[in-house]
Short mmCIF file of C-alpha atoms in Angstrom, two decimals:
data_model
loop_
_atom_site.label_atom_id
_atom_site.label_comp_id
_atom_site.label_asym_id
_atom_site.label_seq_id
_atom_site.Cartn_x
_atom_site.Cartn_y
_atom_site.Cartn_z
CA SER A 1 -143.35 33.83 57.20
CA ALA A 2 -143.16 37.05 58.77
CA VAL A 3 -140.38 39.90 58.41
CA ILE A 4 -141.19 41.98 61.49
CA SER A 5 -139.40 45.92 62.07
CA GLN A 6 -139.27 47.64 64.45
CA LYS A 7 -138.66 52.14 64.72
CA PRO A 8 -136.43 53.41 66.20
CA SER A 9 -133.74 50.66 67.37
CA ARG A 10 -132.92 53.06 70.23
CA ASP A 11 -133.32 55.97 71.75
CA ILE A 12 -131.73 57.31 75.20
CA CYS A 13 -135.59 60.05 76.99
CA GLN A 14 -135.47 62.02 79.45
CA ARG A 15 -137.58 61.55 82.78
CA GLY A 16 -141.07 62.44 82.57
CA THR A 17 -141.25 61.92 78.49
CA SER A 18 -142.98 59.65 76.11
CA LEU A 19 -141.41 57.07 73.46
CA THR A 20 -143.60 55.97 70.67
CA ILE A 21 -142.53 52.34 68.86
CA GLN A 22 -143.42 51.56 65.66
CA CYS A 23 -143.92 47.70 64.27
CA GLN A 24 -144.25 46.81 60.65
CA VAL A 25 -145.13 43.41 59.31
CA ASP A 26 -144.66 42.77 56.06
CA SER A 27 -147.85 40.37 56.07
CA GLN A 28 -150.81 40.15 56.94
CA VAL A 29 -150.58 38.49 60.90
CA THR A 30 -154.00 37.80 62.66
CA MET A 31 -152.64 38.67 65.99
CA MET A 32 -149.96 41.28 67.36
CA PHE A 33 -147.94 41.63 70.90
CA TRP A 34 -145.42 43.85 72.99
CA TYR A 35 -142.99 42.53 75.48
CA ARG A 36 -140.73 43.78 77.44
CA GLN A 37 -137.38 42.35 78.16
CA GLN A 38 -135.95 44.25 81.33
CA PRO A 39 -131.53 43.69 81.70
CA GLY A 40 -130.69 40.67 82.22
CA GLN A 41 -134.20 38.76 82.35
CA SER A 42 -136.90 37.09 79.82
CA LEU A 43 -138.89 38.58 78.33
CA THR A 44 -142.47 39.52 79.84
CA LEU A 45 -145.93 40.09 77.74
CA ILE A 46 -147.03 43.61 77.99
CA ALA A 47 -150.35 43.68 75.68
CA THR A 48 -152.08 41.24 72.85
CA ALA A 49 -152.82 44.72 69.97
CA ASN A 50 -156.75 44.06 68.69
CA GLN A 51 -156.50 45.30 65.37
CA GLY A 52 -159.69 48.61 65.44
CA SER A 53 -159.70 47.80 69.77
CA GLU A 54 -158.73 48.54 72.27
CA ALA A 55 -155.96 45.97 73.69
CA THR A 56 -156.04 43.16 76.01
CA TYR A 57 -153.29 44.34 78.57
CA GLU A 58 -151.43 41.70 80.91
CA SER A 59 -151.54 42.05 84.80
CA GLY A 60 -149.52 44.45 85.94
CA PHE A 61 -149.45 46.66 82.77
CA VAL A 62 -152.20 49.44 82.21
CA ILE A 63 -153.09 52.00 78.98
CA ASP A 64 -152.21 54.84 80.86
CA LYS A 65 -148.75 53.51 80.78
CA PHE A 66 -148.48 52.01 77.54
CA PRO A 67 -151.10 53.13 75.14
CA ILE A 68 -151.08 50.65 72.35
CA SER A 69 -152.63 50.59 68.94
CA ARG A 70 -153.13 49.26 65.80
CA PRO A 71 -155.23 50.27 62.66
CA ASN A 72 -154.68 47.18 60.40
CA LEU A 73 -153.27 44.20 60.24
CA THR A 74 -149.29 44.97 59.35
CA PHE A 75 -148.75 47.75 61.60
CA SER A 76 -148.73 48.13 65.32
CA THR A 77 -147.95 51.00 67.77
CA LEU A 78 -146.85 51.06 71.73
CA THR A 79 -145.70 54.78 73.31
CA VAL A 80 -144.37 54.26 76.80
CA SER A 81 -145.74 57.14 78.92
CA ASN A 82 -143.52 59.11 81.34
CA MET A 83 -140.85 57.11 81.78
CA SER A 84 -138.60 56.63 84.40
CA PRO A 85 -135.25 54.93 84.61
CA GLU A 86 -137.07 52.16 85.73
CA ASP A 87 -139.14 51.57 82.30
CA SER A 88 -135.30 51.08 80.44
CA SER A 89 -135.96 48.03 78.48
CA ILE A 90 -136.07 46.00 75.63
CA TYR A 91 -139.47 46.29 73.58
CA LEU A 92 -140.42 43.96 71.10
CA CYS A 93 -143.37 43.30 69.07
CA SER A 94 -144.36 40.22 67.59
CA ALA A 95 -146.82 38.59 64.91
CA MET A 96 -148.42 35.34 64.08
CA GLY A 97 -150.78 34.58 61.82
CA THR A 98 -149.62 34.81 58.78
CA GLY A 99 -150.22 32.25 55.59
CA SER A 100 -149.36 28.57 55.85
CA PHE A 101 -147.11 29.56 59.87
CA SER A 102 -150.51 30.26 61.54
CA TYR A 103 -149.35 29.50 64.15
CA GLU A 104 -145.51 30.44 64.65
CA GLN A 105 -144.09 33.48 66.86
CA TYR A 106 -142.14 36.17 64.87
CA PHE A 107 -139.97 38.90 65.85
CA GLY A 108 -138.90 42.44 65.50
CA PRO A 109 -135.47 43.07 66.66
CA GLY A 110 -136.38 45.24 69.70
CA THR A 111 -135.77 48.10 70.43
CA ARG A 112 -134.01 49.36 73.55
CA LEU A 113 -134.73 52.17 75.13
CA THR A 114 -132.48 53.51 78.03
CA VAL A 115 -134.14 56.42 80.09
CA THR A 116 -132.32 59.12 81.88
CA LYS B 1 -151.60 31.05 84.86
CA GLN B 2 -148.53 28.91 82.73
CA GLU B 3 -145.16 29.06 84.55
CA VAL B 4 -142.16 28.02 82.17
CA THR B 5 -138.57 26.37 84.40
CA GLN B 6 -135.13 26.42 81.88
CA ILE B 7 -132.93 24.49 83.64
CA PRO B 8 -129.76 24.51 83.56
CA ALA B 9 -129.88 28.01 83.18
CA ALA B 10 -126.09 28.41 82.15
CA LEU B 11 -123.77 26.11 79.96
CA SER B 12 -120.82 25.35 78.24
CA VAL B 13 -119.15 22.84 76.08
CA PRO B 14 -116.40 22.17 74.08
CA GLU B 15 -117.68 21.93 70.27
CA GLY B 16 -118.63 18.74 68.69
CA GLU B 17 -120.43 17.84 71.90
CA ASN B 18 -124.28 16.79 71.83
CA LEU B 19 -126.34 18.58 74.26
CA VAL B 20 -129.83 18.58 76.16
CA LEU B 21 -131.51 21.81 76.99
CA ASN B 22 -134.25 20.99 79.02
CA CYS B 23 -138.23 23.41 79.49
CA SER B 24 -141.17 22.54 82.33
CA PHE B 25 -143.94 24.04 82.05
CA THR B 26 -146.74 23.63 83.98
CA ASP B 27 -149.83 24.33 82.39
CA SER B 28 -150.48 20.84 79.69
CA ALA B 29 -153.59 22.96 77.71
CA ILE B 30 -150.56 24.52 75.64
CA TYR B 31 -151.51 25.16 72.08
CA ASN B 32 -148.01 25.23 70.74
CA LEU B 33 -144.45 26.13 72.14
CA GLN B 34 -141.27 27.14 70.55
CA TRP B 35 -138.23 27.44 71.33
CA PHE B 36 -135.75 30.56 69.92
CA ARG B 37 -132.81 31.90 70.35
CA GLN B 38 -131.37 35.04 71.24
CA ASP B 39 -128.29 36.57 70.37
CA PRO B 40 -126.56 39.52 72.45
CA GLY B 41 -128.39 42.65 71.79
CA LYS B 42 -130.39 41.28 69.32
CA GLY B 43 -134.11 39.78 68.45
CA LEU B 44 -135.66 36.08 68.71
CA THR B 45 -135.18 33.88 66.09
CA SER B 46 -137.34 30.99 66.12
CA LEU B 47 -136.08 27.18 66.02
CA LEU B 48 -138.49 25.48 65.50
CA LEU B 49 -142.65 25.33 66.68
CA ILE B 50 -144.12 22.32 67.63
CA GLN B 51 -148.48 22.53 68.20
CA SER B 52 -149.84 21.28 70.66
CA SER B 53 -150.66 17.72 68.33
CA GLN B 54 -146.99 17.11 67.34
CA ARG B 55 -144.21 14.92 69.95
CA GLU B 56 -141.51 16.87 68.24
CA GLN B 57 -140.18 18.92 65.11
CA THR B 58 -137.08 17.97 63.92
CA SER B 59 -134.73 21.22 61.54
CA GLY B 60 -131.30 20.06 60.86
CA ARG B 61 -129.07 20.22 63.63
CA LEU B 62 -132.08 20.75 65.94
CA ASN B 63 -134.87 18.42 67.21
CA ALA B 64 -136.86 19.22 69.86
CA SER B 65 -139.79 16.83 71.65
CA LEU B 66 -142.74 18.05 73.30
CA ASP B 67 -144.45 16.05 76.43
CA LYS B 68 -147.22 17.49 76.92
CA SER B 69 -148.43 15.10 79.86
CA SER B 70 -145.40 15.33 82.10
CA GLY B 71 -144.81 19.52 80.81
CA ARG B 72 -141.24 19.07 79.60
CA SER B 73 -140.42 19.87 76.20
CA THR B 74 -135.95 19.17 75.44
CA LEU B 75 -133.67 20.86 72.13
CA TYR B 76 -131.76 18.61 71.31
CA ILE B 77 -128.38 19.94 69.82
CA ALA B 78 -126.42 17.22 67.38
CA ALA B 79 -122.59 18.95 67.60
CA SER B 80 -122.08 21.65 68.52
CA GLN B 81 -120.39 24.85 66.85
CA PRO B 82 -118.95 27.57 67.97
CA GLY B 83 -121.94 29.54 66.51
CA ASP B 84 -124.03 27.91 68.41
CA SER B 85 -123.51 30.31 71.60
CA ALA B 86 -126.61 32.05 72.36
CA THR B 87 -129.47 31.76 74.35
CA TYR B 88 -132.14 29.78 74.38
CA LEU B 89 -135.79 30.40 75.43
CA CYS B 90 -138.67 28.06 75.61
CA ALA B 91 -142.17 29.93 75.45
CA ALA B 92 -144.96 28.30 76.14
CA SER B 93 -148.95 29.24 75.52
CA ASP B 94 -150.78 30.46 78.41
CA SER B 95 -153.81 27.79 79.66
CA GLY B 96 -156.30 27.86 76.49
CA THR B 97 -154.38 31.03 74.69
CA TYR B 98 -151.73 31.58 71.82
CA LYS B 99 -150.13 33.83 73.78
CA TYR B 100 -146.52 33.46 75.43
CA ILE B 101 -145.44 32.87 78.27
CA PHE B 102 -141.07 32.78 78.07
CA GLY B 103 -138.60 30.62 80.38
CA THR B 104 -136.06 32.71 81.91
CA GLY B 105 -133.09 30.91 79.06
CA THR B 106 -131.11 29.00 79.01
CA ARG B 107 -126.98 29.81 77.45
CA LEU B 108 -125.51 28.40 75.90
CA LYS B 109 -121.65 28.62 74.98
CA VAL B 110 -119.75 26.64 73.15
CA LEU B 111 -116.00 26.02 73.03
CA ALA B 112 -113.96 25.85 69.58
#
């Protein structure tokens, strides 16, 4: 299995500012993803973080708003830019493709973001 | 594009009861289907993964089945306990990819 940590665990930010969330996996993984969970709702995929190249974004999400980096096989960052109260959500990273558990997806504990 | 539905949305049962949670998906060309639990304010804990070539997986009191032809998966929980109280999420891979589409979840409460 993979153990995933995220920093920060929570933050309160002012509108118009940006926050970068870090995701660290304890082993090399093939794929990393970023999800958003809005209050009372299920998870929505934001993008696939590609190692060494630009992330692949889902419909409704754009790079200018959610720039993502993945410099190596164990680390990724998601930035929420020019924040508004509508960005208040839990942001979760996930990983899959590690060792013999190649297809199981593991999740970090999430970052709870509140925008005021 | 894959769509995933879970019923019921909420369920309250007395301790000791066996129960079934349902998950439906629209595109049978899935690679994987995975069940998770989420405790309030927490991340997701993986329960069971079923790959497309498999029909079911078991872990302790949990059993998950997959019927691709009918677009359905069920999670069976035997002898439920108050500690099983959580939201259960089903995620199916999206049309020929490993990206997950999540259902809306079933909020389970097991009463002592």
